[in-house]
CSV table of C-alpha atoms in Angstrom, one decimal:
chain,number,residue,atom,x,y,z
A,218,MET,CA,23.1,-65.7,24.9
A,219,ILE,CA,21.0,-63.0,26.4
A,220,ALA,CA,18.0,-62.1,24.3
A,221,ASN,CA,17.5,-58.3,23.6
A,222,ARG,CA,14.0,-57.0,24.1
A,223,ARG,CA,12.3,-54.0,22.5
A,224,HIS,CA,10.4,-51.6,24.7
A,225,HIS,CA,6.6,-51.9,24.7
A,226,PRO,CA,5.0,-50.5,21.5
A,227,ALA,CA,2.7,-48.3,23.7
A,228,SER,CA,5.8,-46.3,24.6
A,229,LEU,CA,5.4,-44.7,21.1
A,230,LEU,CA,1.9,-43.6,22.0
A,231,PHE,CA,3.1,-42.1,25.2
A,232,LYS,CA,5.9,-40.2,23.5
A,233,ILE,CA,3.6,-38.8,20.9
A,234,GLY,CA,1.1,-37.9,23.6
A,235,LYS,CA,3.8,-36.0,25.5
A,236,LEU,CA,4.7,-34.2,22.3
A,237,ILE,CA,1.1,-33.2,21.7
A,238,ARG,CA,0.8,-32.0,25.3
A,239,SER,CA,3.9,-29.9,25.2
A,240,SER,CA,2.7,-28.4,21.8
A,241,ILE,CA,-0.9,-27.8,22.8
A,242,PHE,CA,-0.3,-24.0,23.2
A,243,PHE,CA,1.1,-23.7,19.7
A,244,ILE,CA,-1.7,-25.9,18.2
A,245,LEU,CA,-4.4,-23.7,19.8
A,246,VAL,CA,-2.7,-20.5,18.6
A,247,LEU,CA,-1.8,-21.5,15.1
A,248,PHE,CA,-4.8,-23.8,14.2
A,249,VAL,CA,-7.7,-22.7,16.4
A,250,PHE,CA,-7.6,-19.1,17.7
A,251,GLN,CA,-5.8,-17.7,14.6
A,252,ALA,CA,-7.1,-20.2,12.1
A,253,ASP,CA,-8.6,-17.4,9.9
A,254,ASN,CA,-5.4,-15.3,10.0
A,255,SER,CA,-3.5,-15.5,6.7
A,256,SER,CA,-0.5,-13.4,7.6
A,257,MET,CA,2.8,-14.7,6.3
A,258,LEU,CA,4.2,-15.1,9.8
A,259,LEU,CA,1.4,-17.5,10.9
A,260,VAL,CA,1.3,-19.3,7.5
A,261,TYR,CA,5.0,-20.1,7.7
A,262,GLY,CA,4.7,-20.8,11.4
A,263,ARG,CA,2.1,-23.5,10.7
A,264,TYR,CA,4.4,-25.2,8.1
A,265,ALA,CA,7.4,-25.0,10.5
A,266,PHE,CA,5.4,-26.5,13.3
A,267,LEU,CA,4.0,-29.4,11.1
A,268,LEU,CA,7.6,-30.1,9.9
A,269,PHE,CA,8.9,-30.1,13.5
A,270,PHE,CA,6.0,-32.3,14.7
A,271,LEU,CA,6.4,-34.9,11.9
A,272,GLY,CA,10.2,-35.0,12.4
A,273,SER,CA,9.8,-35.6,16.1
A,274,VAL,CA,7.3,-38.5,15.4
A,275,VAL,CA,9.7,-40.1,12.8
A,276,PHE,CA,12.6,-39.7,15.3
A,277,ALA,CA,10.5,-41.4,18.0
A,278,VAL,CA,9.7,-44.3,15.8
A,279,LEU,CA,13.4,-44.8,14.7
A,280,ASN,CA,14.4,-44.5,18.4
A,281,TRP,CA,11.9,-47.3,19.3
A,282,PHE,CA,13.3,-49.6,16.7
A,283,THR,CA,16.9,-49.1,17.8
A,284,ALA,CA,16.5,-49.1,21.6
A,285,THR,CA,16.7,-52.5,23.3
A,286,TYR,CA,17.3,-53.8,26.8
A,287,ALA,CA,18.2,-57.1,28.4
A,288,ASN,CA,19.2,-58.5,31.8
A,289,ASP,CA,20.8,-61.5,33.4
A,290,ASP,CA,21.0,-62.3,37.1
A,291,GLN,CA,23.7,-59.6,37.6
A,292,ARG,CA,23.0,-56.5,35.6
A,293,PHE,CA,21.0,-54.5,33.0
A,294,TYR,CA,22.2,-54.2,29.4
A,295,LEU,CA,20.9,-51.1,27.5
A,296,ARG,CA,21.3,-50.1,23.9
A,297,ARG,CA,19.9,-46.9,22.3
A,298,GLY,CA,20.7,-44.3,19.7
A,299,VAL,CA,19.6,-43.7,16.1
A,300,PHE,CA,22.7,-42.2,14.5
A,301,SER,CA,25.2,-43.1,17.2
A,302,LYS,CA,24.8,-46.2,19.3
A,303,THR,CA,25.3,-46.2,23.1
A,304,ASP,CA,25.7,-49.4,25.1
A,305,GLN,CA,25.3,-49.3,28.8
A,306,SER,CA,25.7,-51.9,31.5
A,307,ILE,CA,24.5,-51.3,35.1
A,308,PRO,CA,25.0,-53.8,37.9
A,309,PHE,CA,22.0,-54.6,40.1
A,310,SER,CA,24.3,-54.0,43.1
A,311,LYS,CA,24.3,-50.2,42.3
A,312,VAL,CA,20.5,-49.9,42.5
A,313,GLN,CA,19.5,-47.8,45.5
A,314,ASN,CA,15.7,-47.2,45.0
A,315,ILE,CA,12.9,-48.7,42.9
A,316,ASN,CA,10.2,-46.3,41.8
A,317,ARG,CA,6.9,-47.0,40.1
A,318,HIS,CA,4.4,-44.6,38.6
A,319,ILE,CA,1.0,-45.5,37.1
A,320,SER,CA,-0.6,-42.6,35.4
A,321,PHE,CA,-4.2,-42.5,34.4
A,322,ALA,CA,-3.2,-43.5,30.8
A,323,HIS,CA,-1.1,-46.3,32.2
A,324,ARG,CA,-4.1,-47.6,34.1
A,325,LEU,CA,-6.4,-47.5,31.1
A,326,LEU,CA,-4.0,-49.7,29.1
A,327,GLY,CA,-3.0,-52.0,32.1
A,328,LEU,CA,0.6,-50.7,32.0
A,329,THR,CA,3.1,-49.1,34.4
A,330,SER,CA,6.4,-47.3,34.5
A,331,ILE,CA,9.4,-48.4,36.6
A,332,SER,CA,12.7,-46.7,37.4
A,333,PHE,CA,15.8,-48.2,39.1
A,334,GLU,CA,17.8,-45.4,40.6
A,335,THR,CA,21.5,-45.8,41.3
A,336,GLY,CA,24.1,-43.9,43.2
A,337,ILE,CA,26.0,-43.3,40.0
A,338,ALA,CA,26.5,-39.6,39.1
A,339,GLY,CA,25.6,-38.3,35.6
A,340,GLU,CA,22.6,-38.4,33.3
A,341,ASN,CA,22.7,-42.2,32.9
A,342,SER,CA,22.3,-42.7,36.7
A,343,SER,CA,19.0,-44.6,36.4
A,344,VAL,CA,17.4,-47.3,34.4
A,345,LYS,CA,14.0,-46.1,33.3
A,346,PHE,CA,11.2,-48.1,31.6
A,347,GLU,CA,8.5,-45.5,31.0
A,348,VAL,CA,6.0,-48.0,29.6
A,349,VAL,CA,6.1,-51.8,30.5
A,350,THR,CA,3.5,-54.4,31.3
A,351,ARG,CA,3.0,-55.0,35.0
A,352,LYS,CA,4.2,-58.5,34.6
A,353,GLU,CA,7.5,-57.3,33.0
A,354,ALA,CA,7.9,-54.7,35.7
A,355,LEU,CA,7.5,-57.4,38.4
A,356,ARG,CA,10.0,-59.6,36.6
A,357,LEU,CA,12.6,-56.8,36.5
A,358,GLU,CA,12.0,-55.8,40.1
A,359,SER,CA,12.3,-59.4,41.3
A,360,ALA,CA,15.6,-59.9,39.4
A,361,VAL,CA,17.1,-56.8,41.1
A,362,GLN,CA,15.8,-57.7,44.6
A,363,GLN,CA,16.8,-61.4,44.3
A,364,ARG,CA,20.4,-60.4,43.4
A,365,ASN,CA,20.7,-57.9,46.2
A,366,LYS,CA,19.1,-60.3,48.6
A,367,SER,CA,21.5,-63.1,47.7
A,368,VAL,CA,24.5,-60.8,48.2
A,369,ALA,CA,23.3,-59.7,51.6
A,370,THR,CA,22.7,-63.3,52.6
A,371,GLU,CA,26.4,-64.1,51.8
A,372,HIS,CA,27.5,-61.6,54.4
A,373,GLU,CA,25.2,-62.9,57.2
A,374,THR,CA,25.9,-65.7,59.7
A,375,ILE,CA,23.5,-68.5,59.4
A,376,SER,CA,21.4,-68.5,62.6
A,377,ASP,CA,19.6,-71.4,64.3
A,378,ASP,CA,16.4,-72.6,62.6
A,379,THR,CA,14.5,-72.4,65.9
A,380,GLU,CA,15.3,-68.7,66.4
A,381,GLU,CA,12.3,-66.5,67.2
A,382,PRO,CA,11.1,-64.2,64.3
A,383,PRO,CA,12.6,-60.7,64.4
A,384,ALA,CA,10.8,-58.0,66.4
A,385,ALA,CA,10.2,-56.0,63.2
A,386,GLU,CA,7.8,-58.7,62.0
A,387,GLN,CA,5.8,-58.7,65.3
A,388,LEU,CA,2.7,-56.6,64.8
A,389,LYS,CA,1.8,-53.8,67.1
A,390,PRO,CA,-1.7,-52.6,67.8
A,391,GLY,CA,-3.2,-50.7,64.8
A,392,GLN,CA,-0.9,-52.4,62.3
A,393,LYS,CA,-1.9,-54.7,59.5
A,394,LYS,CA,-0.1,-57.5,57.8
A,395,LEU,CA,-0.4,-57.8,54.0
A,396,LYS,CA,1.4,-60.9,52.8
A,397,GLU,CA,4.9,-60.4,54.1
A,398,ARG,CA,4.6,-56.6,54.6
A,399,VAL,CA,3.5,-54.7,57.7
A,400,ILE,CA,1.3,-51.7,57.0
A,401,HIS,CA,2.4,-48.9,59.4
A,402,PHE,CA,0.2,-46.0,58.2
A,403,GLU,CA,-2.9,-45.3,56.1
A,404,PRO,CA,-4.4,-41.8,56.3
A,405,THR,CA,-8.1,-41.5,57.4
A,406,ARG,CA,-10.5,-39.0,55.9
A,407,LYS,CA,-9.7,-36.7,58.8
A,408,ASP,CA,-6.0,-36.9,57.9
A,409,LEU,CA,-6.7,-36.1,54.3
A,410,PHE,CA,-8.9,-33.1,55.2
A,411,LYS,CA,-6.2,-31.8,57.5
A,412,ALA,CA,-3.7,-32.2,54.7
A,413,SER,CA,-5.8,-30.1,52.3
A,414,MET,CA,-5.9,-27.3,54.9
A,415,THR,CA,-2.3,-27.5,55.9
A,416,SER,CA,-0.9,-27.7,52.3
A,417,PHE,CA,-3.0,-24.6,51.3
A,418,SER,CA,-4.0,-26.5,48.1
A,419,PHE,CA,-7.3,-24.6,48.2
A,420,LEU,CA,-5.3,-21.5,47.1
A,421,LEU,CA,-4.4,-23.2,43.8
A,422,LEU,CA,-7.7,-22.7,42.1
A,423,VAL,CA,-7.6,-18.9,41.7
A,424,PRO,CA,-4.2,-18.6,40.0
A,425,LEU,CA,-5.0,-21.6,37.9
A,426,LEU,CA,-8.2,-20.0,36.6
A,427,ALA,CA,-6.4,-16.7,36.1
A,428,SER,CA,-3.6,-18.3,34.1
A,429,LEU,CA,-6.1,-20.2,31.9
A,430,TYR,CA,-8.2,-17.0,31.4
A,431,TYR,CA,-5.1,-15.0,30.4
A,432,ASN,CA,-3.8,-17.5,27.9
A,433,VAL,CA,-7.2,-18.0,26.3
A,434,SER,CA,-8.3,-14.4,26.2
A,435,GLU,CA,-5.0,-13.2,24.7
A,436,PHE,CA,-5.6,-14.9,21.4
A,437,SER,CA,-9.4,-15.5,21.3
A,438,GLY,CA,-11.0,-12.2,22.2
A,439,PHE,CA,-12.7,-13.9,25.1
A,440,GLU,CA,-12.0,-10.9,27.3
A,441,GLU,CA,-14.1,-8.6,25.2
A,442,ARG,CA,-17.1,-10.9,25.4
A,443,LEU,CA,-16.9,-11.1,29.1
A,444,SER,CA,-16.4,-7.4,29.8
A,445,GLY,CA,-20.1,-6.7,29.8
A,446,VAL,CA,-20.9,-9.6,32.1
A,447,GLY,CA,-18.1,-8.4,34.5
A,448,THR,CA,-19.5,-4.9,34.5
A,449,SER,CA,-23.0,-6.0,35.5
A,450,LEU,CA,-21.7,-8.3,38.3
A,451,LEU,CA,-19.5,-5.5,39.8
A,452,ALA,CA,-22.4,-3.1,39.7
A,453,SER,CA,-24.3,-5.0,42.5
A,454,THR,CA,-23.0,-5.4,46.0
A,455,TRP,CA,-25.0,-8.6,46.5
A,456,MET,CA,-23.6,-10.1,43.3
A,457,ILE,CA,-20.1,-9.3,44.5
A,458,ALA,CA,-20.7,-11.0,47.8
A,459,ILE,CA,-22.3,-14.0,46.1
A,460,VAL,CA,-19.5,-14.4,43.5
A,461,THR,CA,-16.9,-14.0,46.3
A,462,THR,CA,-18.6,-16.7,48.4
A,463,LEU,CA,-18.8,-19.1,45.5
A,464,ILE,CA,-15.1,-18.6,44.6
A,465,ILE,CA,-14.1,-19.3,48.3
A,466,LEU,CA,-16.3,-22.4,48.4
A,467,ALA,CA,-15.0,-23.6,45.1
A,468,SER,CA,-11.5,-23.1,46.2
A,469,PHE,CA,-12.0,-25.2,49.4
A,470,VAL,CA,-13.8,-27.9,47.4
A,471,PHE,CA,-10.9,-27.9,44.9
A,472,GLY,CA,-8.3,-28.1,47.6
A,473,ILE,CA,-10.1,-31.1,49.3
A,474,VAL,CA,-10.5,-32.9,46.0
A,475,HIS,CA,-6.9,-32.2,45.1
A,476,SER,CA,-5.6,-33.6,48.4
A,477,PHE,CA,-7.8,-36.7,48.2
A,478,ILE,CA,-6.6,-37.4,44.6
A,479,LYS,CA,-3.0,-36.8,45.5
A,480,TYR,CA,-2.8,-38.5,48.9
A,481,GLY,CA,-5.6,-41.0,48.5
A,482,ASN,CA,-4.6,-44.7,48.9
A,483,TYR,CA,-1.5,-43.6,50.7
A,484,GLU,CA,0.3,-46.4,52.4
A,485,ILE,CA,3.5,-46.8,54.3
A,486,SER,CA,4.6,-50.4,54.7
A,487,SER,CA,7.8,-52.4,55.2
A,488,ASP,CA,9.2,-55.9,55.4
A,489,SER,CA,12.4,-57.1,56.9
A,490,GLU,CA,14.5,-55.6,54.1
A,491,ARG,CA,12.7,-52.7,52.4
A,492,VAL,CA,10.5,-49.7,53.0
A,493,TYR,CA,7.5,-49.2,50.7
A,494,ILE,CA,5.5,-46.0,50.0
A,495,LYS,CA,2.6,-45.7,47.6
A,496,LYS,CA,0.1,-42.9,46.9
A,497,GLY,CA,-2.5,-41.6,44.5
A,498,LEU,CA,-6.0,-42.3,43.2
A,499,LEU,CA,-6.0,-41.4,39.5
A,500,SER,CA,-2.3,-41.4,39.1
A,501,GLN,CA,-0.4,-43.8,41.3
A,502,ALA,CA,3.2,-43.6,42.4
A,503,SER,CA,5.2,-46.1,44.5
A,504,PHE,CA,8.7,-46.1,46.0
A,505,SER,CA,10.8,-48.7,47.7
A,506,ILE,CA,14.2,-48.5,49.2
A,507,ALA,CA,16.3,-51.1,51.0
A,508,LYS,CA,16.6,-50.2,54.7
A,509,GLU,CA,20.4,-50.5,54.5
A,510,ARG,CA,20.4,-47.9,51.7
A,511,VAL,CA,18.9,-45.1,53.9
A,512,GLN,CA,21.7,-42.6,54.4
A,513,ALA,CA,19.8,-40.3,56.8
A,514,ILE,CA,16.4,-39.1,58.0
A,515,GLU,CA,15.1,-35.5,57.7
A,516,ILE,CA,12.1,-34.3,59.7
A,517,THR,CA,10.8,-30.9,58.7
A,518,GLN,CA,8.1,-28.7,60.4
A,519,SER,CA,6.9,-25.5,58.8
A,520,PHE,CA,5.3,-22.8,60.9
A,521,THR,CA,1.7,-24.0,60.3
A,522,LYS,CA,2.7,-27.7,60.8
A,523,ARG,CA,4.4,-26.8,64.1
A,524,ILE,CA,1.2,-25.1,65.3
A,525,LEU,CA,-0.9,-28.2,64.3
A,526,GLY,CA,1.7,-30.6,65.7
A,527,LEU,CA,2.5,-32.1,62.3
A,528,ALA,CA,5.8,-33.1,60.7
A,529,GLU,CA,7.2,-34.4,57.4
A,530,VAL,CA,9.7,-37.2,57.4
A,531,LYS,CA,12.0,-37.8,54.4
A,532,LEU,CA,14.3,-40.7,53.7
A,533,ILE,CA,17.6,-39.6,52.2
A,534,SER,CA,19.4,-42.0,50.0
A,535,ALA,CA,22.2,-42.0,47.4
A,536,GLY,CA,19.7,-42.5,44.5
A,537,SER,CA,17.2,-40.1,43.1
A,538,LEU,CA,13.7,-40.4,44.6
A,539,SER,CA,11.6,-39.4,41.7
A,540,LEU,CA,10.4,-40.5,38.2
A,541,GLY,CA,10.0,-36.9,37.2
A,542,SER,CA,8.8,-33.5,38.3
A,543,GLU,CA,5.4,-34.9,39.3
A,544,GLU,CA,6.8,-37.3,41.9
A,545,LEU,CA,9.3,-35.2,43.6
A,546,ASN,CA,8.1,-36.0,47.2
A,547,ILE,CA,7.6,-39.7,46.9
A,548,SER,CA,10.4,-40.3,49.5
A,549,SER,CA,8.3,-38.5,52.2
A,550,LEU,CA,6.6,-40.7,54.8
A,551,TYR,CA,3.4,-38.7,54.3
A,552,PRO,CA,4.0,-34.9,54.6
A,553,PHE,CA,1.3,-34.4,57.3
A,554,LEU,CA,2.1,-37.0,60.0
A,555,PRO,CA,1.4,-36.1,63.7
A,556,LYS,CA,4.8,-35.5,65.2
A,557,ARG,CA,4.5,-38.4,67.8
A,558,LYS,CA,3.2,-40.7,65.1
A,559,ALA,CA,6.1,-39.7,62.8
A,560,TYR,CA,8.7,-40.6,65.5
A,561,ALA,CA,6.9,-43.9,66.1
A,562,ILE,CA,6.9,-44.9,62.4
A,563,VAL,CA,10.6,-44.1,62.1
A,564,ALA,CA,11.3,-46.4,65.0
A,565,GLU,CA,9.2,-49.1,63.4
A,566,LEU,CA,10.6,-48.8,59.9
A,567,LEU,CA,14.3,-48.2,60.9
A,568,PRO,CA,15.1,-49.5,64.4
A,569,GLY,CA,18.7,-48.3,63.9
A,570,TYR,CA,17.6,-44.7,63.8
A,571,ARG,CA,16.4,-43.9,67.4
A,572,ILE,CA,15.2,-40.3,67.7
A,573,GLN,CA,16.1,-38.8,71.0
A,574,GLU,CA,13.9,-35.8,71.9
A,575,ASP,CA,16.1,-34.6,74.8
A,576,MET,CA,18.7,-32.6,73.0
A,577,GLN,CA,21.3,-30.0,74.1
A,578,ARG,CA,20.6,-26.3,73.5
A,579,LEU,CA,23.0,-23.6,72.4
A,580,PRO,CA,24.5,-21.5,75.2
A,581,LYS,CA,23.0,-18.0,75.6
A,582,ARG,CA,26.1,-16.3,74.3
A,583,ALA,CA,25.3,-17.8,70.9
A,584,LEU,CA,22.1,-15.7,70.8
A,585,TRP,CA,24.1,-12.4,71.2
A,586,ILE,CA,26.4,-13.4,68.3
A,587,ARG,CA,23.4,-14.0,66.1
A,588,LEU,CA,21.6,-10.8,67.0
A,589,LEU,CA,24.7,-8.6,66.6
A,590,LYS,CA,25.6,-10.1,63.3
A,591,PRO,CA,24.8,-7.6,60.5
A,592,SER,CA,21.8,-8.5,58.3
A,593,TRP,CA,22.8,-7.7,54.7
A,594,ILE,CA,19.2,-8.3,53.5
A,595,TRP,CA,17.9,-5.6,56.0
A,596,LEU,CA,20.7,-3.2,55.2
A,597,ILE,CA,20.2,-3.4,51.4
A,598,ALA,CA,16.4,-3.2,51.7
A,599,THR,CA,16.6,-0.2,54.0
A,600,ALA,CA,19.0,1.6,51.6
A,601,LEU,CA,16.7,0.9,48.6
A,602,LEU,CA,13.6,2.1,50.6
A,603,PHE,CA,15.5,5.3,51.7
A,604,TYR,CA,16.6,6.0,48.1
A,605,PHE,CA,13.1,5.7,46.6
A,606,GLN,CA,11.1,6.9,49.6
A,607,SER,CA,7.7,6.3,48.0
A,608,ASN,CA,4.7,7.3,50.2
A,609,PHE,CA,3.0,4.0,50.2
A,610,LEU,CA,-0.8,4.4,51.0
A,611,LYS,CA,-0.2,8.1,51.3
A,612,ILE,CA,1.7,7.7,54.6
A,613,GLN,CA,4.6,10.0,55.2
A,614,ASN,CA,8.1,8.4,55.7
A,615,MET,CA,6.6,4.9,55.1
A,616,TRP,CA,10.1,3.7,54.3
A,617,TRP,CA,11.4,3.6,57.8
A,618,ILE,CA,8.2,1.8,59.0
A,619,VAL,CA,8.8,-0.9,56.5
A,620,SER,CA,12.5,-1.1,57.5
A,621,ILE,CA,11.5,-1.5,61.2
A,622,VAL,CA,9.0,-4.3,60.4
A,623,LEU,CA,11.7,-6.0,58.3
A,624,LEU,CA,14.2,-5.7,61.2
A,625,ILE,CA,11.7,-7.2,63.6
A,626,VAL,CA,11.2,-10.1,61.2
A,627,VAL,CA,15.0,-10.7,61.1
A,628,VAL,CA,15.4,-10.5,64.9
A,629,VAL,CA,12.4,-12.9,65.4
A,630,SER,CA,13.8,-15.3,62.8
A,631,ARG,CA,17.3,-15.4,64.4
A,632,THR,CA,15.8,-15.8,67.9
A,633,LEU,CA,13.7,-18.7,66.7
A,634,ASN,CA,16.7,-20.2,65.0
A,635,PHE,CA,18.6,-20.0,68.3
A,636,LEU,CA,15.7,-21.7,70.2
A,637,HIS,CA,15.3,-24.4,67.6
A,638,THR,CA,19.0,-25.2,67.2
A,639,ARG,CA,19.9,-28.3,69.2
A,640,TYR,CA,22.3,-31.2,68.9
A,641,CYS,CA,22.8,-34.7,70.3
A,642,LEU,CA,25.3,-37.5,69.9
A,643,ASN,CA,23.8,-40.9,70.7
A,644,GLU,CA,26.3,-43.8,70.3
A,645,GLU,CA,26.7,-44.1,66.5
A,646,LEU,CA,23.9,-41.5,65.7
A,647,ILE,CA,24.1,-37.7,65.4
A,648,GLN,CA,21.1,-35.4,65.5
A,649,LEU,CA,21.2,-31.8,64.3
A,650,LYS,CA,18.2,-29.5,64.5
A,651,ASN,CA,18.0,-25.9,63.3
A,652,GLY,CA,15.8,-23.4,61.5
A,653,GLY,CA,13.8,-20.3,62.1
A,654,PHE,CA,10.1,-20.2,61.1
A,655,THR,CA,10.7,-23.7,59.6
A,656,SER,CA,12.7,-26.2,61.6
A,657,THR,CA,14.6,-29.3,60.4
A,658,LEU,CA,15.8,-32.3,62.4
A,659,PHE,CA,18.5,-34.3,60.7
A,660,ILE,CA,19.5,-37.8,61.9
A,661,THR,CA,22.3,-39.9,60.4
A,662,LYS,CA,24.7,-42.6,61.4
A,663,ARG,CA,28.4,-41.9,62.0
A,664,GLU,CA,29.4,-44.3,59.2
A,665,LYS,CA,27.2,-42.4,56.7
A,666,ILE,CA,29.1,-39.1,57.2
A,667,VAL,CA,31.8,-38.8,54.5
A,668,GLU,CA,33.2,-35.3,55.3
A,669,VAL,CA,33.3,-33.0,58.3
A,670,GLU,CA,34.4,-29.3,58.4
A,671,ILE,CA,34.8,-27.3,61.6
A,672,THR,CA,35.3,-23.5,61.3
A,673,GLN,CA,35.8,-20.7,63.8
A,674,ASN,CA,35.9,-17.0,63.1
A,675,GLN,CA,37.5,-14.4,65.4
A,676,ILE,CA,34.2,-13.5,67.1
A,677,GLN,CA,33.3,-17.1,67.7
A,678,ARG,CA,36.8,-17.7,69.1
A,679,ALA,CA,36.3,-14.9,71.6
A,680,PHE,CA,33.1,-16.5,72.8
A,681,GLY,CA,34.4,-20.1,72.7
A,682,LEU,CA,32.1,-21.2,69.9
A,683,SER,CA,32.6,-22.9,66.5
A,684,SER,CA,30.5,-24.0,63.4
A,685,LEU,CA,30.2,-27.6,62.3
A,686,GLN,CA,29.4,-28.9,58.8
A,687,THR,CA,28.8,-32.5,57.9
A,688,VAL,CA,28.4,-34.0,54.4
A,689,THR,CA,26.3,-37.2,53.8
A,690,ARG,CA,26.5,-39.2,50.6
A,691,ALA,CA,23.3,-38.6,48.7
A,692,ARG,CA,22.1,-37.3,45.3
A,693,PRO,CA,22.5,-34.4,45.5
A,694,VAL,CA,25.1,-34.5,48.3
A,695,HIS,CA,23.4,-33.5,51.6
A,696,THR,CA,25.1,-30.9,53.7
A,697,SER,CA,24.1,-30.1,57.3
A,698,TYR,CA,25.1,-27.0,59.3
A,699,LEU,CA,25.3,-26.4,63.0
A,700,GLU,CA,26.5,-22.9,64.0
A,701,ASP,CA,27.8,-21.5,67.3
A,702,VAL,CA,28.2,-24.7,69.2
A,703,PRO,CA,30.5,-24.7,72.3
A,704,ASP,CA,34.1,-25.8,71.8
A,705,SER,CA,33.6,-28.5,74.4
A,706,PHE,CA,31.1,-30.2,72.1
A,707,VAL,CA,33.5,-29.9,69.2
A,708,ASP,CA,36.1,-31.8,71.2
A,709,ILE,CA,33.5,-34.5,72.0
A,710,PHE,CA,32.5,-34.6,68.3
A,711,HIS,CA,36.2,-35.1,67.3
A,712,ARG,CA,36.5,-38.1,69.5
A,713,TRP,CA,33.1,-39.5,68.5
A,714,TYR,CA,33.9,-39.2,64.8
A,715,ARG,CA,37.4,-40.7,65.1
A,716,ASP,CA,35.6,-43.9,66.2
A,717,ARG,CA,34.1,-44.1,62.7
A,718,THR,CA,37.2,-46.3,61.8
A,719,LYS,CA,35.7,-49.1,63.8
A,720,GLU,CA,32.6,-49.2,61.6
A,721,VAL,CA,34.0,-48.4,58.1
A,722,GLU,CA,36.4,-50.6,56.4
A,723,LEU,CA,39.2,-48.6,54.8
A,724,ASP,CA,40.7,-49.5,51.4
A,725,SER,CA,44.3,-50.6,52.1
A,726,THR,CA,45.1,-50.9,48.4
A,727,HIS,CA,45.7,-47.1,48.0
């Protein structure tokens, strides 16, 4: 019989802490800033808040007593619910990704959180343990990996014992080996400094301080006490210059510190079966995914990253890649990799995804279609500008100047999109690149594409062009578009995609 386990008692502390954090605004208003206010609205508001808070704490305690989990060598068994019980069974074979997150509070208590993400749709698509001991997290992770490893071994042909080790395990210059993992990338201080400038994190300080000042001054009268100080500062030109300089310096220091905390201890590593990513100094997050679970690769370059030769590589899988809103980009192979380095790391991590830089461009007639296509954004904006016709900055007929500038932006964006759009078929791989000021390169295997749609309007038919749309299984489903490609490529793509039947086993029972 499988023994049911209760979740760690510290999970109650974390739930109460989250409740306090989400209620801090009401606590400050009701019990600090307006503590002396005896109006009926605030008095009853305090009682209502206390009743809600105590009820939430009682419910959390009851939920902890009734929620249990267990596992064997095949699956998880979960039970939860206070008034209505819910039993859930999730096979290990459905697990796509394994995510860990160690917040500052976790680290103080020697605990961690772990999430097993599956490709199942719905709110119960993942098995989350928000508070567990590190020993228990390792036990659960080992159970899942051991099961999936044994299943994969059953489908492999046993090779000769004297066979040479695979090329993926042979170290290249600049790589390190930690136990059985190969470390492919660790950012230097120069990389972290470049990340702070490229991410514009130094711009976060001013709106953060403004938001804090607004929320505090609205209920505490803080604004009135600072009005005299502000008046004296603005009265002196030297003081304005000094304050402005200090704010700029503080913003840059804040951006650098923010980047070092967020991307410090960043590491990209792999073994023969999985890819591992970890990051963070105070709050740590880690992510691992089986190489065979990677559905596609997406390489994105913003306008500033393109100028600096940087790129962001994301792994697309059928499972969710986050433990919450704070870890949304954990699937990224470091958002500020040099482009050449990014391509090299992809080749090292996933040898099956070979990025080919020599790609086909769109024919020139595709540019004319894009330039002649009506821009509804520009038409609507021009109509609104003409209707209101405000003399901005006391300039006569300012509306048509703004309209022309907007039209230039639209034309430049469409021209850049034409120049960036490229495509390539390489055996079982397809590469699609598009984008205007931000370009995206999408690479996936033929067997990962679950749906294809080819459309052609009357204008495209006259020019011998078509639009291609591919759907890759992910969560959410990933859709890629390629517009205005020649009909000759569409014919080649048809033949290429039909060969998918050689790689995918069709279910003959239906």
